[in-house]
GROMACS .gro file of C-alpha atoms in nm:
model
  435
    1MET     CA    1   2.383   0.891   2.656
    2PRO     CA    2   2.027   1.003   2.753
    3LYS     CA    3   1.757   0.898   2.505
    4PRO     CA    4   1.662   1.256   2.394
    5LEU     CA    5   2.028   1.331   2.318
    6ARG     CA    6   2.059   1.010   2.115
    7GLY     CA    7   1.764   1.130   1.906
    8VAL     CA    8   1.924   1.471   1.848
    9ARG     CA    9   2.253   1.307   1.755
   10ARG     CA   10   2.077   1.085   1.500
   11LEU     CA   11   1.910   1.390   1.344
   12LEU     CA   12   2.246   1.569   1.317
   13ASN     CA   13   2.394   1.260   1.153
   14GLU     CA   14   2.110   1.261   0.899
   15TRP     CA   15   2.186   1.620   0.800
   16GLN     CA   16   2.559   1.548   0.790
   17GLU     CA   17   2.493   1.265   0.547
   18VAL     CA   18   2.296   1.503   0.324
   19VAL     CA   19   2.580   1.758   0.324
   20LEU     CA   20   2.855   1.505   0.255
   21ARG     CA   21   2.661   1.339  -0.028
   22ARG     CA   22   2.529   1.672  -0.156
   23GLY     CA   23   2.187   1.512  -0.174
   24TRP     CA   24   2.004   1.843  -0.188
   25PHE     CA   25   1.771   1.739  -0.469
   26ARG     CA   26   1.616   1.393  -0.445
   27TYR     CA   27   1.303   1.213  -0.559
   28ASP     CA   28   1.131   1.005  -0.295
   29PHE     CA   29   0.937   0.692  -0.386
   30PHE     CA   30   0.673   0.766  -0.116
   31ASP     CA   31   0.559   1.102  -0.248
   32GLY     CA   32   0.184   1.061  -0.288
   33THR     CA   33  -0.050   1.309  -0.451
   34ASN     CA   34  -0.088   1.582  -0.188
   35ARG     CA   35  -0.212   1.918  -0.322
   36PRO     CA   36  -0.202   2.176  -0.040
   37GLY     CA   37  -0.451   2.400  -0.219
   38LEU     CA   38  -0.723   2.145  -0.149
   39ILE     CA   39  -0.694   2.210   0.225
   40LEU     CA   40  -0.744   2.583   0.163
   41ARG     CA   41  -1.053   2.506  -0.047
   42TYR     CA   42  -1.191   2.286   0.227
   43LEU     CA   43  -1.136   2.545   0.499
   44ALA     CA   44  -1.277   2.826   0.283
   45ARG     CA   45  -1.614   2.671   0.201
   46ALA     CA   46  -1.615   2.295   0.132
   47TRP     CA   47  -1.637   2.204   0.503
   48ARG     CA   48  -2.007   2.294   0.495
   49GLN     CA   49  -2.088   1.995   0.270
   50ASP     CA   50  -2.121   1.628   0.369
   51TRP     CA   51  -1.843   1.475   0.163
   52VAL     CA   52  -1.850   1.122   0.301
   53ALA     CA   53  -2.162   1.016   0.109
   54ALA     CA   54  -2.037   1.181  -0.211
   55TYR     CA   55  -1.699   1.011  -0.179
   56GLU     CA   56  -1.858   0.672  -0.118
   57GLN     CA   57  -2.070   0.717  -0.431
   58SER     CA   58  -1.759   0.804  -0.634
   59LEU     CA   59  -1.568   0.503  -0.502
   60GLY     CA   60  -1.859   0.281  -0.600
   61ARG     CA   61  -1.849   0.419  -0.954
   62THR     CA   62  -1.473   0.365  -0.967
   63PHE     CA   63  -1.510  -0.001  -0.867
   64ASP     CA   64  -1.834  -0.063  -1.062
   65THR     CA   65  -2.015  -0.149  -0.737
   66PRO     CA   66  -2.280   0.013  -0.517
   67PRO     CA   67  -2.150   0.291  -0.288
   68ALA     CA   68  -1.844   0.202  -0.083
   69ILE     CA   69  -1.837   0.191   0.297
   70THR     CA   70  -1.552   0.406   0.429
   71PHE     CA   71  -1.340   0.367   0.743
   72GLY     CA   72  -1.047   0.545   0.902
   73ALA     CA   73  -0.788   0.314   0.743
   74GLY     CA   74  -0.761   0.022   0.501
   75ARG     CA   75  -0.672  -0.211   0.789
   76MET     CA   76  -0.996  -0.109   0.959
   77ALA     CA   77  -1.196  -0.179   0.645
   78LEU     CA   78  -1.043  -0.528   0.639
   79TYR     CA   79  -1.128  -0.581   1.005
   80ALA     CA   80  -1.488  -0.474   0.936
   81ILE     CA   81  -1.506  -0.718   0.642
   82LEU     CA   82  -1.387  -1.005   0.860
   83GLU     CA   83  -1.647  -0.913   1.121
   84ALA     CA   84  -1.920  -0.887   0.857
   85LEU     CA   85  -1.823  -1.235   0.732
   86ASP     CA   86  -1.849  -1.364   1.091
   87ILE     CA   87  -1.488  -1.482   1.088
   88GLY     CA   88  -1.359  -1.553   1.437
   89PRO     CA   89  -1.191  -1.806   1.667
   90GLY     CA   90  -1.132  -2.143   1.503
   91ASP     CA   91  -1.142  -2.000   1.149
   92GLU     CA   92  -0.849  -1.972   0.908
   93VAL     CA   93  -0.787  -1.698   0.652
   94ILE     CA   94  -0.541  -1.763   0.369
   95LEU     CA   95  -0.306  -1.468   0.306
   96PRO     CA   96  -0.015  -1.401   0.072
   97GLY     CA   97   0.322  -1.456   0.240
   98TYR     CA   98   0.423  -1.111   0.116
   99THR     CA   99   0.204  -0.834   0.252
  100CYS     CA  100   0.175  -0.556   0.510
  101VAL     CA  101   0.171  -0.657   0.876
  102VAL     CA  102  -0.167  -0.490   0.927
  103VAL     CA  103  -0.328  -0.764   0.715
  104PRO     CA  104  -0.249  -1.058   0.948
  105ASN     CA  105  -0.309  -0.822   1.241
  106ALA     CA  106  -0.671  -0.775   1.132
  107VAL     CA  107  -0.716  -1.153   1.122
  108LEU     CA  108  -0.566  -1.185   1.469
  109TYR     CA  109  -0.791  -0.908   1.602
  110ARG     CA  110  -1.086  -1.132   1.511
  111GLY     CA  111  -0.933  -1.428   1.693
  112ALA     CA  112  -0.884  -1.617   1.365
  113THR     CA  113  -0.565  -1.777   1.231
  114PRO     CA  114  -0.367  -1.636   0.936
  115VAL     CA  115  -0.237  -1.904   0.697
  116TYR     CA  116   0.047  -1.782   0.475
  117VAL     CA  117   0.079  -1.900   0.115
  118ASP     CA  118   0.375  -1.843  -0.116
  119LEU     CA  119   0.388  -1.633  -0.430
  120ALA     CA  120   0.336  -1.756  -0.784
  121PRO     CA  121   0.663  -1.829  -0.969
  122ASP     CA  122   0.603  -1.547  -1.219
  123SER     CA  123   0.469  -1.256  -1.013
  124PHE     CA  124   0.455  -1.087  -0.674
  125ASN     CA  125   0.106  -1.226  -0.615
  126LEU     CA  126  -0.053  -1.537  -0.466
  127ASP     CA  127   0.001  -1.875  -0.630
  128PRO     CA  128  -0.350  -2.021  -0.690
  129GLU     CA  129  -0.217  -2.377  -0.673
  130ALA     CA  130  -0.059  -2.307  -0.334
  131VAL     CA  131  -0.386  -2.153  -0.218
  132GLU     CA  132  -0.580  -2.468  -0.303
  133ALA     CA  133  -0.322  -2.685  -0.127
  134ALA     CA  134  -0.360  -2.474   0.190
  135ILE     CA  135  -0.739  -2.509   0.217
  136THR     CA  136  -0.861  -2.705   0.519
  137PRO     CA  137  -1.205  -2.760   0.676
  138ARG     CA  138  -1.132  -2.454   0.895
  139THR     CA  139  -1.062  -2.220   0.602
  140LYS     CA  140  -1.322  -1.944   0.586
  141ALA     CA  141  -1.173  -1.692   0.342
  142VAL     CA  142  -0.892  -1.618   0.097
  143LEU     CA  143  -0.735  -1.272   0.072
  144ALA     CA  144  -0.619  -1.198  -0.284
  145GLN     CA  145  -0.373  -0.907  -0.287
  146HIS     CA  146  -0.298  -0.713  -0.607
  147THR     CA  147   0.063  -0.634  -0.516
  148PHE     CA  148   0.215  -0.307  -0.641
  149GLY     CA  149  -0.099  -0.250  -0.848
  150GLN     CA  150  -0.049  -0.559  -1.065
  151PRO     CA  151  -0.361  -0.780  -1.058
  152CYS     CA  152  -0.320  -1.132  -0.928
  153ASP     CA  153  -0.481  -1.426  -1.111
  154ILE     CA  154  -0.808  -1.327  -0.951
  155GLU     CA  155  -1.025  -1.535  -1.183
  156ALA     CA  156  -0.851  -1.854  -1.068
  157ILE     CA  157  -0.874  -1.753  -0.702
  158ALA     CA  158  -1.242  -1.654  -0.734
  159ASP     CA  159  -1.309  -1.994  -0.894
  160LEU     CA  160  -1.140  -2.162  -0.596
  161GLY     CA  161  -1.366  -1.963  -0.366
  162ARG     CA  162  -1.678  -2.078  -0.546
  163ARG     CA  163  -1.573  -2.443  -0.558
  164HIS     CA  164  -1.473  -2.457  -0.192
  165ARG     CA  165  -1.744  -2.217  -0.067
  166LEU     CA  166  -1.493  -1.966   0.066
  167ALA     CA  167  -1.524  -1.590   0.084
  168VAL     CA  168  -1.279  -1.415  -0.149
  169ILE     CA  169  -1.155  -1.077  -0.022
  170GLU     CA  170  -0.970  -0.862  -0.276
  171ASP     CA  171  -0.693  -0.644  -0.133
  172CYS     CA  172  -0.693  -0.341  -0.364
  173ALA     CA  173  -0.477  -0.122  -0.140
  174HIS     CA  174  -0.220  -0.092  -0.423
  175ALA     CA  175  -0.458  -0.125  -0.715
  176VAL     CA  176  -0.730   0.141  -0.724
  177GLY     CA  177  -0.825   0.173  -1.091
  178ALA     CA  178  -0.654  -0.147  -1.210
  179SER     CA  179  -0.833  -0.402  -1.427
  180TRP     CA  180  -0.801  -0.771  -1.513
  181ASN     CA  181  -0.907  -0.874  -1.864
  182GLY     CA  182  -1.111  -0.556  -1.902
  183ARG     CA  183  -1.291  -0.583  -1.567
  184ARG     CA  184  -1.214  -0.372  -1.262
  185VAL     CA  185  -1.031  -0.548  -0.981
  186GLY     CA  186  -1.243  -0.549  -0.669
  187THR     CA  187  -1.541  -0.698  -0.852
  188PHE     CA  188  -1.428  -1.061  -0.883
  189GLY     CA  189  -1.445  -1.160  -0.518
  190ASP     CA  190  -1.721  -1.128  -0.262
  191VAL     CA  191  -1.584  -0.804  -0.123
  192ALA     CA  192  -1.283  -0.574  -0.167
  193PHE     CA  193  -1.103  -0.317   0.042
  194GLY     CA  194  -0.857  -0.040  -0.030
  195SER     CA  195  -0.631   0.213   0.136
  196THR     CA  196  -0.569   0.581   0.070
  197ASP     CA  197  -0.277   0.666   0.297
  198HIS     CA  198   0.010   0.873   0.160
  199THR     CA  199   0.193   0.567   0.023
  200LYS     CA  200  -0.093   0.461  -0.205
  201MET     CA  201  -0.242   0.564  -0.541
  202PHE     CA  202  -0.381   0.882  -0.390
  203SER     CA  203  -0.367   1.031  -0.043
  204THR     CA  204  -0.627   1.121   0.216
  205VAL     CA  205  -0.344   1.111   0.475
  206VAL     CA  206  -0.490   0.784   0.605
  207GLY     CA  207  -0.815   0.618   0.506
  208GLY     CA  208  -0.981   0.303   0.381
  209PHE     CA  209  -1.296   0.163   0.226
  210ALA     CA  210  -1.481  -0.157   0.146
  211CYS     CA  211  -1.675  -0.233  -0.174
  212THR     CA  212  -1.918  -0.516  -0.241
  213SER     CA  213  -2.206  -0.600  -0.472
  214SER     CA  214  -2.370  -0.812  -0.201
  215ALA     CA  215  -2.656  -0.616  -0.046
  216ALA     CA  216  -2.649  -0.834   0.267
  217LEU     CA  217  -2.276  -0.788   0.319
  218ALA     CA  218  -2.300  -0.415   0.250
  219ALA     CA  219  -2.573  -0.383   0.513
  220ARG     CA  220  -2.355  -0.556   0.773
  221LEU     CA  221  -2.060  -0.333   0.685
  222ARG     CA  222  -2.277  -0.024   0.707
  223ALA     CA  223  -2.395  -0.131   1.053
  224ILE     CA  224  -2.032  -0.169   1.166
  225GLN     CA  225  -1.953   0.175   1.024
  226ARG     CA  226  -2.244   0.332   1.216
  227ARG     CA  227  -2.113   0.185   1.542
  228ALA     CA  228  -1.758   0.310   1.480
  229MET     CA  229  -1.628   0.615   1.664
  230PRO     CA  230  -1.532   0.935   1.479
  231LEU     CA  231  -1.178   1.064   1.487
  232PRO     CA  232  -1.130   1.336   1.752
  233TRP     CA  233  -1.123   1.691   1.615
  234PHE     CA  234  -0.756   1.740   1.706
  235CYS     CA  235  -0.663   1.435   1.496
  236GLN     CA  236  -0.840   1.592   1.199
  237ILE     CA  237  -0.641   1.912   1.250
  238GLN     CA  238  -0.323   1.703   1.262
  239MET     CA  239  -0.419   1.541   0.933
  240MET     CA  240  -0.475   1.871   0.755
  241LEU     CA  241  -0.141   1.999   0.881
  242GLN     CA  242   0.030   1.677   0.782
  243TYR     CA  243  -0.119   1.682   0.432
  244VAL     CA  244   0.038   2.023   0.369
  245VAL     CA  245   0.368   1.959   0.549
  246LEU     CA  246   0.440   1.634   0.363
  247ALA     CA  247   0.364   1.797   0.028
  248VAL     CA  248   0.638   2.050   0.106
  249LEU     CA  249   0.893   1.815   0.263
  250TYR     CA  250   0.870   1.554  -0.012
  251HIS     CA  251   0.931   1.811  -0.285
  252PRO     CA  252   1.261   1.721  -0.456
  253HIS     CA  253   1.409   2.066  -0.389
  254VAL     CA  254   1.367   2.042  -0.012
  255TYR     CA  255   1.402   1.668   0.034
  256TRP     CA  256   1.738   1.730   0.203
  257ALA     CA  257   1.534   1.834   0.508
  258ALA     CA  258   1.263   1.570   0.481
  259ARG     CA  259   1.390   1.268   0.672
  260PRO     CA  260   1.527   1.457   0.974
  261ALA     CA  261   1.224   1.686   0.987
  262ILE     CA  262   0.974   1.402   0.961
  263GLU     CA  263   1.155   1.209   1.233
  264LEU     CA  264   1.145   1.516   1.455
  265LEU     CA  265   0.773   1.572   1.390
  266GLU     CA  266   0.697   1.207   1.459
  267ARG     CA  267   0.901   1.215   1.781
  268PHE     CA  268   0.682   1.496   1.915
  269ARG     CA  269   0.362   1.334   1.779
  270VAL     CA  270   0.292   1.629   1.548
  271LEU     CA  271   0.218   1.392   1.258
  272PHE     CA  272  -0.087   1.169   1.274
  273ALA     CA  273  -0.054   0.791   1.250
  274PHE     CA  274  -0.228   0.477   1.366
  275ARG     CA  275   0.045   0.320   1.579
  276ASP     CA  276  -0.077  -0.039   1.583
  277GLU     CA  277   0.158  -0.215   1.340
  278LEU     CA  278   0.304  -0.441   1.608
  279ALA     CA  279  -0.020  -0.489   1.803
  280THR     CA  280  -0.168  -0.838   1.780
  281ARG     CA  281  -0.470  -0.746   1.993
  282ARG     CA  282  -0.735  -0.505   1.872
  283PRO     CA  283  -0.669  -0.150   1.996
  284ALA     CA  284  -0.934   0.065   2.160
  285ARG     CA  285  -1.149   0.283   1.931
  286TYR     CA  286  -1.113   0.036   1.645
  287PRO     CA  287  -1.235   0.086   1.380
  288VAL     CA  288  -1.298   0.458   1.342
  289THR     CA  289  -1.486   0.642   1.070
  290LEU     CA  290  -1.346   0.852   0.788
  291SER     CA  291  -1.362   1.226   0.857
  292ASN     CA  292  -1.528   1.479   0.630
  293VAL     CA  293  -1.198   1.642   0.529
  294GLN     CA  294  -1.051   1.305   0.429
  295ALA     CA  295  -1.359   1.230   0.220
  296PHE     CA  296  -1.325   1.571   0.052
  297LEU     CA  297  -0.963   1.497  -0.040
  298GLY     CA  298  -1.057   1.154  -0.173
  299ALA     CA  299  -1.343   1.289  -0.383
  300GLN     CA  300  -1.110   1.543  -0.547
  301GLU     CA  301  -0.849   1.275  -0.619
  302LEU     CA  302  -1.101   1.043  -0.782
  303GLN     CA  303  -1.177   1.320  -1.032
  304VAL     CA  304  -0.819   1.296  -1.160
  305LEU     CA  305  -0.768   0.922  -1.104
  306GLU     CA  306  -0.760   0.841  -1.475
  307ALA     CA  307  -0.482   1.096  -1.535
  308ASN     CA  308  -0.298   0.952  -1.233
  309LEU     CA  309  -0.324   0.601  -1.380
  310GLN     CA  310  -0.211   0.710  -1.728
  311HIS     CA  311   0.089   0.891  -1.579
  312ARG     CA  312   0.197   0.583  -1.384
  313ARG     CA  313   0.150   0.352  -1.682
  314ALA     CA  314   0.354   0.582  -1.903
  315LEU     CA  315   0.634   0.590  -1.644
  316ALA     CA  316   0.627   0.211  -1.616
  317SER     CA  317   0.691   0.195  -1.991
  318ARG     CA  318   0.981   0.438  -1.958
  319TYR     CA  319   1.139   0.239  -1.674
  320ARG     CA  320   1.091  -0.075  -1.881
  321ASP     CA  321   1.273   0.082  -2.176
  322ILE     CA  322   1.568   0.170  -1.950
  323LEU     CA  323   1.587  -0.145  -1.740
  324ASP     CA  324   1.404  -0.424  -1.921
  325PRO     CA  325   1.384  -0.356  -2.297
  326GLY     CA  326   1.127  -0.579  -2.464
  327LEU     CA  327   0.952  -0.680  -2.142
  328PRO     CA  328   0.570  -0.669  -2.180
  329ILE     CA  329   0.399  -0.398  -1.975
  330SER     CA  330   0.046  -0.452  -1.847
  331PRO     CA  331  -0.178  -0.169  -1.976
  332GLU     CA  332  -0.436  -0.254  -1.707
  333GLY     CA  333  -0.216  -0.238  -1.398
  334ALA     CA  334  -0.219   0.056  -1.159
  335TRP     CA  335   0.165   0.064  -1.130
  336LEU     CA  336   0.183   0.199  -0.776
  337ARG     CA  337   0.560   0.144  -0.813
  338TYR     CA  338   0.786   0.000  -1.080
  339SER     CA  339   0.913  -0.293  -0.875
  340ARG     CA  340   1.180  -0.545  -0.963
  341LEU     CA  341   1.425  -0.788  -0.812
  342VAL     CA  342   1.799  -0.725  -0.813
  343ALA     CA  343   2.099  -0.913  -0.683
  344SER     CA  344   2.203  -0.635  -0.442
  345PRO     CA  345   1.941  -0.378  -0.340
  346GLN     CA  346   2.204  -0.202  -0.127
  347GLU     CA  347   2.417  -0.139  -0.435
  348TRP     CA  348   2.123   0.015  -0.617
  349GLU     CA  349   2.050   0.238  -0.317
  350THR     CA  350   2.412   0.355  -0.313
  351ARG     CA  351   2.456   0.407  -0.687
  352LEU     CA  352   2.125   0.590  -0.744
  353GLY     CA  353   2.109   0.761  -0.405
  354LYS     CA  354   2.225   1.103  -0.520
  355TYR     CA  355   1.893   1.179  -0.690
  356PHE     CA  356   1.659   0.891  -0.603
  357VAL     CA  357   1.547   0.729  -0.281
  358VAL     CA  358   1.529   0.368  -0.398
  359GLY     CA  359   1.237   0.195  -0.232
  360ARG     CA  360   1.273  -0.131  -0.036
  361TRP     CA  361   0.901  -0.197  -0.004
  362PHE     CA  362   0.812  -0.462   0.110
  363SER     CA  363   1.145  -0.560   0.262
  364SER     CA  364   0.976  -0.811   0.493
  365ILE     CA  365   0.718  -1.084   0.436
  366ALA     CA  366   0.490  -0.877   0.666
  367ASN     CA  367   0.611  -0.523   0.611
  368GLY     CA  368   0.634  -0.334   0.938
  369ARG     CA  369   0.758  -0.635   1.133
  370THR     CA  370   1.117  -0.759   1.121
  371ARG     CA  371   1.124  -1.013   1.405
  372ASP     CA  372   0.912  -1.224   1.639
  373TRP     CA  373   0.734  -1.392   1.350
  374SER     CA  374   0.551  -1.630   1.580
  375ALA     CA  375   0.343  -1.335   1.704
  376ILE     CA  376   0.166  -1.328   1.368
  377GLY     CA  377   0.172  -1.702   1.312
  378TYR     CA  378   0.446  -1.711   1.048
  379VAL     CA  379   0.715  -1.980   1.044
  380PRO     CA  380   1.036  -1.872   0.863
  381GLY     CA  381   1.089  -2.082   0.553
  382ARG     CA  382   0.719  -2.140   0.490
  383CYS     CA  383   0.712  -1.903   0.191
  384PRO     CA  384   1.060  -1.916   0.032
  385ARG     CA  385   0.969  -1.716  -0.278
  386ALA     CA  386   0.819  -1.439  -0.067
  387GLU     CA  387   1.127  -1.430   0.157
  388TYR     CA  388   1.351  -1.412  -0.148
  389VAL     CA  389   1.147  -1.125  -0.292
  390ALA     CA  390   1.164  -0.936   0.039
  391ASP     CA  391   1.545  -0.962   0.033
  392HIS     CA  392   1.584  -0.852  -0.331
  393ILE     CA  393   1.306  -0.602  -0.402
  394VAL     CA  394   1.362  -0.245  -0.516
  395ASN     CA  395   1.094   0.007  -0.617
  396PHE     CA  396   1.112   0.309  -0.841
  397PRO     CA  397   0.861   0.594  -0.810
  398THR     CA  398   0.572   0.650  -1.050
  399HIS     CA  399   0.393   0.930  -0.864
  400PRO     CA  400   0.295   1.261  -1.030
  401ARG     CA  401   0.618   1.442  -0.934
  402ILE     CA  402   0.824   1.211  -1.153
  403ASP     CA  403   0.850   1.400  -1.481
  404GLU     CA  404   1.062   1.377  -1.795
  405GLN     CA  405   1.358   1.545  -1.623
  406ALA     CA  406   1.347   1.282  -1.348
  407ILE     CA  407   1.338   0.997  -1.598
  408GLN     CA  408   1.637   1.139  -1.788
  409ARG     CA  409   1.830   1.168  -1.460
  410PHE     CA  410   1.740   0.808  -1.384
  411ARG     CA  411   1.856   0.695  -1.729
  412ARG     CA  412   2.192   0.869  -1.690
  413LEU     CA  413   2.249   0.734  -1.338
  414VAL     CA  414   2.177   0.377  -1.446
  415ALA     CA  415   2.401   0.411  -1.751
  416ARG     CA  416   2.690   0.551  -1.547
  417SER     CA  417   2.651   0.302  -1.264
  418GLY     CA  418   2.680  -0.007  -1.481
  419LEU     CA  419   2.396  -0.169  -1.289
  420SER     CA  420   2.202  -0.442  -1.462
  421VAL     CA  421   1.941  -0.701  -1.380
  422SER     CA  422   1.984  -1.071  -1.432
  423PRO     CA  423   1.704  -1.201  -1.656
  424THR     CA  424   1.634  -1.470  -1.399
  425ILE     CA  425   1.517  -1.218  -1.140
  426ALA     CA  426   1.355  -0.945  -1.349
  427LEU     CA  427   0.996  -0.835  -1.301
  428HIS     CA  428   0.744  -1.075  -1.453
  429THR     CA  429   1.001  -1.350  -1.505
  430ALA     CA  430   1.061  -1.648  -1.282
  431VAL     CA  431   1.107  -1.562  -0.918
  432GLU     CA  432   1.342  -1.835  -0.813
  433ALA     CA  433   1.339  -1.944  -0.453
  434PRO     CA  434   1.685  -2.002  -0.307
  435SER     CA  435   1.797  -2.364  -0.333
   0.00000   0.00000   0.00000
């Protein structure tokens, strides 16, 4: 069958599945915070103002640092950090063995070597003891990721950095607004970066930033930003369209059309995306700068960040009451998702699928890549806990569209399904590697 016809057939099958399952009303876990009215405000009058500087000031206040340095994506901010730290061929960068593929890609773009380290036995974050064991004379930096908005043991990792004279890079892509022992994440290491694509705490469609209290490092990052190319005007138009379209398609009442419609829009390149997930060599025009409209969206979202955080924390407590009664809930986490390990993620997807799209994120040790691990320097079996987590993870949404009605639906579905979680693989308890 010709390729275009195969695509059409797949779309028809998607809609058939919706009809047969009567999945007309569903909550997606990747909903984001899009507010279409903001685009109208921007087009009406806000476009006249320079929003990039204002947004960078606001990000700095959020992270208790000087103004941030923005880029077109979080992965680009990480690349700029590695360049500013003069990391290159012959250097090693320690990474968690459970991350997004764009993280090792950025290391590879610099000609350096990613070194994967397993997770701690009691969280989805780096194990500080494993980090120390992985340090060699070639190690130049450690990347400390705050997975799903739950801070890692950043004090221990920052101490390792000081003792071994390594740069500590905090990955706050999931954790904007989170704290550790009363102090904002992003301020413990030498530098931090974050992401604001539609899967994160708030959406600027795509976008990223770096924060640091080091004047010298900030100056180098600013120089890299000045050399970066702007996004073409047609890409900015795509982003504005996408911001509005996704807000509509991800609404629970029209989600029945979302997956087929998004696939169709992506097929014809109507939606904007950086398509470099599987690239291990730096693409052209990399990095790019953040556009004015993205900065405007980010500045508006930072004004309501505290309400966003409180909403997610309250939902985390509700999920805990339903799934894990008595389990302590971190009041300082960002709770990008309520994530847990289950024996059979597929069963949860099936049982809850009528009303909820159960997330499988990250379902790979380098999310976005499912094969050819040697291309990113990973050897299967190196990080058994991370591999186990990737096979057993499920996520439940905490975004602003999840309201009391959604939680009550979730409670009833779980009660009727008979699903339960073994205490040995619940969130914040021991993550056992397979024997």
